XYZ file of N, CA and C in Angstrom:
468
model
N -2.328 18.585 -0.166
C -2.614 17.180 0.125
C -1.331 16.360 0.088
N -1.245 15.686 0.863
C -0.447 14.416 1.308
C -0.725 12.956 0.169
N -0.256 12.837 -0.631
C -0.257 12.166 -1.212
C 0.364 10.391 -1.380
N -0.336 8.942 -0.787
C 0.087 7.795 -0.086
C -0.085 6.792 -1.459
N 0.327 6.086 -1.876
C 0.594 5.067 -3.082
C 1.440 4.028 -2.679
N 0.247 2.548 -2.533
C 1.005 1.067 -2.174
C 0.767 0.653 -3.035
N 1.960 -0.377 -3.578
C 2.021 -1.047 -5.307
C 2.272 -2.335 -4.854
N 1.650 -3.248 -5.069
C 2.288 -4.460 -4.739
C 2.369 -5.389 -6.623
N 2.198 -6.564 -6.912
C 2.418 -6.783 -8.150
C 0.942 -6.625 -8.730
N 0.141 -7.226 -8.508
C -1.282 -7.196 -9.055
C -2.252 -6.392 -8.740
N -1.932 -5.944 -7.316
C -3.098 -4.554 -7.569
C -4.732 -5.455 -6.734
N -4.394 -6.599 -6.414
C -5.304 -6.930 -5.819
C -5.594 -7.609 -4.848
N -4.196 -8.408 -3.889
C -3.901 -8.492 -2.806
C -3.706 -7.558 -1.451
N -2.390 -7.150 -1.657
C -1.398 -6.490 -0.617
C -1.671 -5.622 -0.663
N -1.952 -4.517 -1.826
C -1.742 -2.975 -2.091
C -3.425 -2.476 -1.608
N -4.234 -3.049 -2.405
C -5.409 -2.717 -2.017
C -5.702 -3.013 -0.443
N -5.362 -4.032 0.338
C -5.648 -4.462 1.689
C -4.773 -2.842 2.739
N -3.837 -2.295 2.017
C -2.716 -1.455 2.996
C -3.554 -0.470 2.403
N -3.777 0.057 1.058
C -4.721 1.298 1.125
C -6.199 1.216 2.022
N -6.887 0.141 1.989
C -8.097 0.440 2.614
C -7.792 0.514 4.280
N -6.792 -0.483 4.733
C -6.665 -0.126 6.004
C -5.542 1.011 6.549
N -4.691 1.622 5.475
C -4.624 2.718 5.837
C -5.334 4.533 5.879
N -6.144 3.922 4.644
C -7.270 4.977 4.370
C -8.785 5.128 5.770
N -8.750 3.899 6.413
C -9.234 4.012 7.724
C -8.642 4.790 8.633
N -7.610 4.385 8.919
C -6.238 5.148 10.102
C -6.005 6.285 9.937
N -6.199 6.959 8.656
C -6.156 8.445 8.261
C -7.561 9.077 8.774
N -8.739 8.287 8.200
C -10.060 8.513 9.155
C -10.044 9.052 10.209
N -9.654 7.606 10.967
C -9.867 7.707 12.622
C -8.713 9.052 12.728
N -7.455 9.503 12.008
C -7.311 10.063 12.832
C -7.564 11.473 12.451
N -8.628 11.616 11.760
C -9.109 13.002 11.243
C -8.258 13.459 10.311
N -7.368 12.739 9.299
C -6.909 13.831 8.361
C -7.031 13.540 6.861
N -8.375 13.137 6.717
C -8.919 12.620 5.401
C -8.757 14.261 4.366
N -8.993 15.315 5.299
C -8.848 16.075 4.375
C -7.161 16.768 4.238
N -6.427 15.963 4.282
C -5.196 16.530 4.328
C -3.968 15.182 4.162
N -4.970 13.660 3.908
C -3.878 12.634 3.383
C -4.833 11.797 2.401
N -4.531 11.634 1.152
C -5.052 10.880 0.120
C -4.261 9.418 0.046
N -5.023 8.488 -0.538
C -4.589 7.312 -0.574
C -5.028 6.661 -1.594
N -4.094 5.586 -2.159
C -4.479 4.895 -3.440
C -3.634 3.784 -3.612
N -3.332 3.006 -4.639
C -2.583 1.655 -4.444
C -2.712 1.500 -6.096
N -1.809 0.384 -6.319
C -1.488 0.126 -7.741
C -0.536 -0.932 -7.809
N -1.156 -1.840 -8.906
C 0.531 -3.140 -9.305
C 1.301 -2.627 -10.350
N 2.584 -3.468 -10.371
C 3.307 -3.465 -11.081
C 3.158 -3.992 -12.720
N 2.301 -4.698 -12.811
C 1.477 -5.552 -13.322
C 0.210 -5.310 -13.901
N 0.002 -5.947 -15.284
C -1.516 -5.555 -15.675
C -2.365 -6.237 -15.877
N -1.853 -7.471 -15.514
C -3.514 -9.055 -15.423
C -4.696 -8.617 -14.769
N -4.169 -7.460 -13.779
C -5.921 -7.693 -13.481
C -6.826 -6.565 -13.256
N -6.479 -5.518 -13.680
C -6.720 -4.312 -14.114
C -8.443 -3.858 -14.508
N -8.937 -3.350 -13.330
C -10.144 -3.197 -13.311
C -10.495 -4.020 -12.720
N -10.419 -4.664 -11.999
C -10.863 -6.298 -11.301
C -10.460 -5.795 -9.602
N -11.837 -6.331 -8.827
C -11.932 -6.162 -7.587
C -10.820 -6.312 -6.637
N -10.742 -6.078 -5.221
C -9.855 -6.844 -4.848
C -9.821 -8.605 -4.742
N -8.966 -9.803 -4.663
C -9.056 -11.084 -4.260
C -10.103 -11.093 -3.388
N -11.038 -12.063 -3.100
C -11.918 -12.632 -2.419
C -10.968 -12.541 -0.717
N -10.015 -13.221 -0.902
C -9.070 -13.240 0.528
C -9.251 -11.819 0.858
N -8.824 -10.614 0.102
C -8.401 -9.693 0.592
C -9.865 -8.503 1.008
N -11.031 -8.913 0.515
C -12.605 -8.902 0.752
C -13.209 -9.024 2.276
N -12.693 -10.322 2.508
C -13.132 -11.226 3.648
C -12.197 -10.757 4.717
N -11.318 -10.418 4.791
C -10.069 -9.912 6.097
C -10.638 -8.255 6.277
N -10.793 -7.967 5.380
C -10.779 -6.214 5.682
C -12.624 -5.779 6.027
N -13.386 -7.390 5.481
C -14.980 -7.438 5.995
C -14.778 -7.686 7.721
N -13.917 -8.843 7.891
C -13.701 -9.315 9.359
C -12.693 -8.142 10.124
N -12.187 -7.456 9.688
C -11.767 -6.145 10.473
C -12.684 -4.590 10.610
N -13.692 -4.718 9.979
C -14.692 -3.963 9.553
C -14.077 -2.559 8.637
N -13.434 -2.935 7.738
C -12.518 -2.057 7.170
C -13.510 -1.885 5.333
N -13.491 -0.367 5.180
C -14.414 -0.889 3.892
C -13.628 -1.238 2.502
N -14.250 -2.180 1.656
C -13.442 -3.010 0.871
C -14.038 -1.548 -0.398
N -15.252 -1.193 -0.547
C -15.824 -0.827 -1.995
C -15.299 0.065 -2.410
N -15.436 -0.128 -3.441
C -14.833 0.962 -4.454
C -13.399 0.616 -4.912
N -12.816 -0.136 -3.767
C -11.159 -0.507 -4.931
C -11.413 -1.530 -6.198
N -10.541 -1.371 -6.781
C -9.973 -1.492 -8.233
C -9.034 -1.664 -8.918
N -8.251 -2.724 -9.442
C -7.218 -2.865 -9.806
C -6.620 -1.935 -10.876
N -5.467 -1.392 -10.991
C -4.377 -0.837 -11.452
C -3.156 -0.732 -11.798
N -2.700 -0.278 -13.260
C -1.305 -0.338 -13.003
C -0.779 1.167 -12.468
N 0.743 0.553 -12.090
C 1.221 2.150 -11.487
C 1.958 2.655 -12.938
N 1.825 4.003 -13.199
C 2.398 4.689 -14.092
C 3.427 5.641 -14.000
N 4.085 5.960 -14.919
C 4.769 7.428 -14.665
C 4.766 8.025 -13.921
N 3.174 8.324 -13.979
C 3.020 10.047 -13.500
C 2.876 10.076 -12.162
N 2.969 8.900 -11.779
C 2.209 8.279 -10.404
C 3.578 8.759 -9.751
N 4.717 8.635 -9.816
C 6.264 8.560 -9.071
C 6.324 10.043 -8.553
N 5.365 11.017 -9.806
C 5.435 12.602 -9.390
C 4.492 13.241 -8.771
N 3.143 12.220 -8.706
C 2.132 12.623 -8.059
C 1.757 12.177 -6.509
N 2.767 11.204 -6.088
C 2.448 10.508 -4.901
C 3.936 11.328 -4.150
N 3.314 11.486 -2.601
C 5.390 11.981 -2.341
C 5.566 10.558 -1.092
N 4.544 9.527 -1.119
C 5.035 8.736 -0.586
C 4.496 6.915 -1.045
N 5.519 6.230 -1.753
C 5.437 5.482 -2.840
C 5.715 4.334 -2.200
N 5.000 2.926 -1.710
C 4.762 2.656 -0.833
C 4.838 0.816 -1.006
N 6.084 0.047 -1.458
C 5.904 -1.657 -1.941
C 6.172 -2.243 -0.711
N 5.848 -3.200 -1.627
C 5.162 -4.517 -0.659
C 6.269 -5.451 -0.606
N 6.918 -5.393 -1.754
C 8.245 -6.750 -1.624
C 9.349 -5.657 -2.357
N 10.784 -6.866 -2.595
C 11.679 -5.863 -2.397
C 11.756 -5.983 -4.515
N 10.994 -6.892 -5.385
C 10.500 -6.724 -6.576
C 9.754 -5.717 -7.055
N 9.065 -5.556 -5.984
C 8.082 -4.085 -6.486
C 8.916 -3.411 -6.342
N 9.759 -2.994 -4.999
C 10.525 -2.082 -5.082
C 11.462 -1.765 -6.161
N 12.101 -2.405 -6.622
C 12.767 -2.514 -7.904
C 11.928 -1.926 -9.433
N 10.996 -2.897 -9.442
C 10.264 -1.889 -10.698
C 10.100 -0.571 -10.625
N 9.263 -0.241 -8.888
C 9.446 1.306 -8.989
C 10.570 1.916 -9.412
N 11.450 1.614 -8.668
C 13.104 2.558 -9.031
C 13.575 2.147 -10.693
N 12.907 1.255 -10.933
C 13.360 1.541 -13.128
C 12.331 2.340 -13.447
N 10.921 2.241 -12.984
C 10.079 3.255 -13.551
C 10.641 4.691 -13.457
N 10.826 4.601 -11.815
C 11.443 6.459 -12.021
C 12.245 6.488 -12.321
N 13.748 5.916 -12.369
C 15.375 6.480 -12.970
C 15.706 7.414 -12.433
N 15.714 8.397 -12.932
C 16.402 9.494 -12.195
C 15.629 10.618 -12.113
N 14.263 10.485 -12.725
C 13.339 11.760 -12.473
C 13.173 11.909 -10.661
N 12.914 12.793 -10.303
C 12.162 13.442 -9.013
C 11.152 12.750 -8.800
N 11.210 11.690 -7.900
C 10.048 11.140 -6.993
C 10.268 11.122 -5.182
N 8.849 10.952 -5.076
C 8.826 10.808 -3.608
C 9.597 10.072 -2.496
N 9.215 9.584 -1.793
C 10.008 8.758 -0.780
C 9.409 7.181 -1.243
N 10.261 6.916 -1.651
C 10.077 5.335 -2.143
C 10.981 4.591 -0.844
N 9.677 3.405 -0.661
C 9.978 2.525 0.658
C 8.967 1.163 0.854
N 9.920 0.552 1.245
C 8.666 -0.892 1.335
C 7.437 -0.518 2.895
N 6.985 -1.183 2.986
C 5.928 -1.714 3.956
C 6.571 -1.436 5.376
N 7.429 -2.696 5.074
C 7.782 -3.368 6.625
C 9.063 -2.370 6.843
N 9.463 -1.698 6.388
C 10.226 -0.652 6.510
C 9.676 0.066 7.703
N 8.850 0.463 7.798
C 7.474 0.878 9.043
C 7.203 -0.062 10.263
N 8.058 -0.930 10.004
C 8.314 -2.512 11.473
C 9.390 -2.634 11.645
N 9.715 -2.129 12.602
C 10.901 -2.758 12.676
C 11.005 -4.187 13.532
N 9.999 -4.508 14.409
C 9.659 -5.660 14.403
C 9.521 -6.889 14.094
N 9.410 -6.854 12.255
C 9.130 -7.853 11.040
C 10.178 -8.398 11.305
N 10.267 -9.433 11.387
C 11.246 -11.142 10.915
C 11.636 -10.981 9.718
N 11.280 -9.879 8.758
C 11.202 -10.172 7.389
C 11.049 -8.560 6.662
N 11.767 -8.408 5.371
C 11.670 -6.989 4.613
C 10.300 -6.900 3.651
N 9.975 -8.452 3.869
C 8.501 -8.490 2.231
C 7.819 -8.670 3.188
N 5.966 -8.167 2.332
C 5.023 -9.040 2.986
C 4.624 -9.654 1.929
N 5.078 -10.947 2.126
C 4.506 -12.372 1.340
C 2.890 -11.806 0.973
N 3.234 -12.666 -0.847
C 1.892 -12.154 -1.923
C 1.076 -13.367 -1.027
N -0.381 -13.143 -0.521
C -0.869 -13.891 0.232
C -2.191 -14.914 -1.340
N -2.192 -14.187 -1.884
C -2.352 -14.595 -3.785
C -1.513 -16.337 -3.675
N -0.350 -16.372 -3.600
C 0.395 -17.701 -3.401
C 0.053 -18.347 -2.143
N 0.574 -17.792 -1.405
C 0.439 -18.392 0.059
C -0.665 -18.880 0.769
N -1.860 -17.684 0.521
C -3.179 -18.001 0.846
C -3.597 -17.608 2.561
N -2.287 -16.565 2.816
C -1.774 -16.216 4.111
C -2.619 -14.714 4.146
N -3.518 -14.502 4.379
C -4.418 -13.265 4.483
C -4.335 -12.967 5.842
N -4.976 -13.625 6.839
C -4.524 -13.178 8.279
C -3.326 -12.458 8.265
N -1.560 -13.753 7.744
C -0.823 -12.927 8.470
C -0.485 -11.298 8.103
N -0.766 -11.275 6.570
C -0.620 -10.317 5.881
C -1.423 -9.085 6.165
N -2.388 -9.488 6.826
C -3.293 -8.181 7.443
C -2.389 -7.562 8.617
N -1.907 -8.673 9.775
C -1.059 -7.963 10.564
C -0.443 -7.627 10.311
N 0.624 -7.769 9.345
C 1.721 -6.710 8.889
C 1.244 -5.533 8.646
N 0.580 -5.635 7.617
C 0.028 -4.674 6.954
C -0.779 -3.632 7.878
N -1.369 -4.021 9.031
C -1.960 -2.954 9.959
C -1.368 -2.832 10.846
N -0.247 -3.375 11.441
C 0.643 -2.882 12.174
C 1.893 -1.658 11.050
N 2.307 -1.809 10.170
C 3.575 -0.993 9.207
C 2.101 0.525 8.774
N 1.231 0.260 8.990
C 0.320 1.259 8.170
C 0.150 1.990 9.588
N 0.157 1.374 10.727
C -0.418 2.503 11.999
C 0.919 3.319 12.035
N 2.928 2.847 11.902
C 3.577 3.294 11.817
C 3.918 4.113 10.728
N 3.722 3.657 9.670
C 3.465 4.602 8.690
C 2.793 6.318 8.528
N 1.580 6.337 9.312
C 1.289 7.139 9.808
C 1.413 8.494 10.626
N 2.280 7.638 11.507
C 2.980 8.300 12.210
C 4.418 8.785 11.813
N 4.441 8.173 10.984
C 5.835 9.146 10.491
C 5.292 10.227 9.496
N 4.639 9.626 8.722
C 4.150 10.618 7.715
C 3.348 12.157 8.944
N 3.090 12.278 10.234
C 2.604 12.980 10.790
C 3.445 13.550 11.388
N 4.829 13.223 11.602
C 6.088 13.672 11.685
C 6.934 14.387 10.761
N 6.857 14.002 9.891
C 7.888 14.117 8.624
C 7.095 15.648 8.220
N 5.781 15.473 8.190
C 4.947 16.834 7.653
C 4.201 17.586 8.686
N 4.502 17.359 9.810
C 3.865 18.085 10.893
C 2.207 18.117 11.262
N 1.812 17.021 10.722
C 0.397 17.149 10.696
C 0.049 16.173 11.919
């Protein structure tokens, strides 16, 4: 298994919105049994707690399924269990790389890394902004590319 992990800070915006709509895209493209997906913050305010209402309502209006996510923090073990480690801003990115140090982890990389398109390296916490639309397009445009590399990179 292919192992996919998006961390954004809380675990209930960004990260959960890029796992459910990338956990679709793996669907559609038949390789549920051969790519896993999951998400996690940096952060532990909200831990066990749904996704945001914003992030509910965008992935209801894309017909993307919201149930079953859950807020989380990312851990340790997570850096050795995921081989592709997956932030949202260039802060998350940073915590990841003190979490791991110098142990053996995956391919650590932001989002929009997967756009080259983006105006921009973050996708704005839509939590502040209140920017859910735009954050869905990022987020489902860097996740269809995402994909495709990860189907490259591993031949699948």
């Amino acid at each position: 298994m292919i192992n996919v992990l998006f961390v954004c800070l809380g675990n209930i915006c960004r990260s959960p919105m890029a796992e459910a709509v990338f956990k679709k895209k793996v669907q559609e493209a038949g390789l549920s049994s051969k790519i896993t997906v999951d998400s996690a913050g940096t952060g532990h305010w909200h831990i066990g707690n749904p996704p945001h209402e914003g992030t509910i309502s965008i992935l209801t209006k894309n017909n993307i399924e919201a149930a079953g996510l859950q807020a989380r923090q990312l851990k340790k073990k997570d850096l050795s269990e995921f081989e592709y480690i997956i932030a949202m801003d260039a802060e998350n990115l940073g915590n990841i790389r003190a979490l791991a140090g110098h142990s053996n982890t995956g391919e650590i990389s932001r989002l929009l890394d997967y756009d080259p398109a983006s105006p921009g390296e973050d996708v704005p916490d839509p939590y502040f902004t209140g920017n859910f639309e735009e954050v869905y397009e990022m987020v489902d445009c860097s996740c269809t590319n995402l994909l495709t590399h990860i189907r490259e990179r591993e031949g699948i």
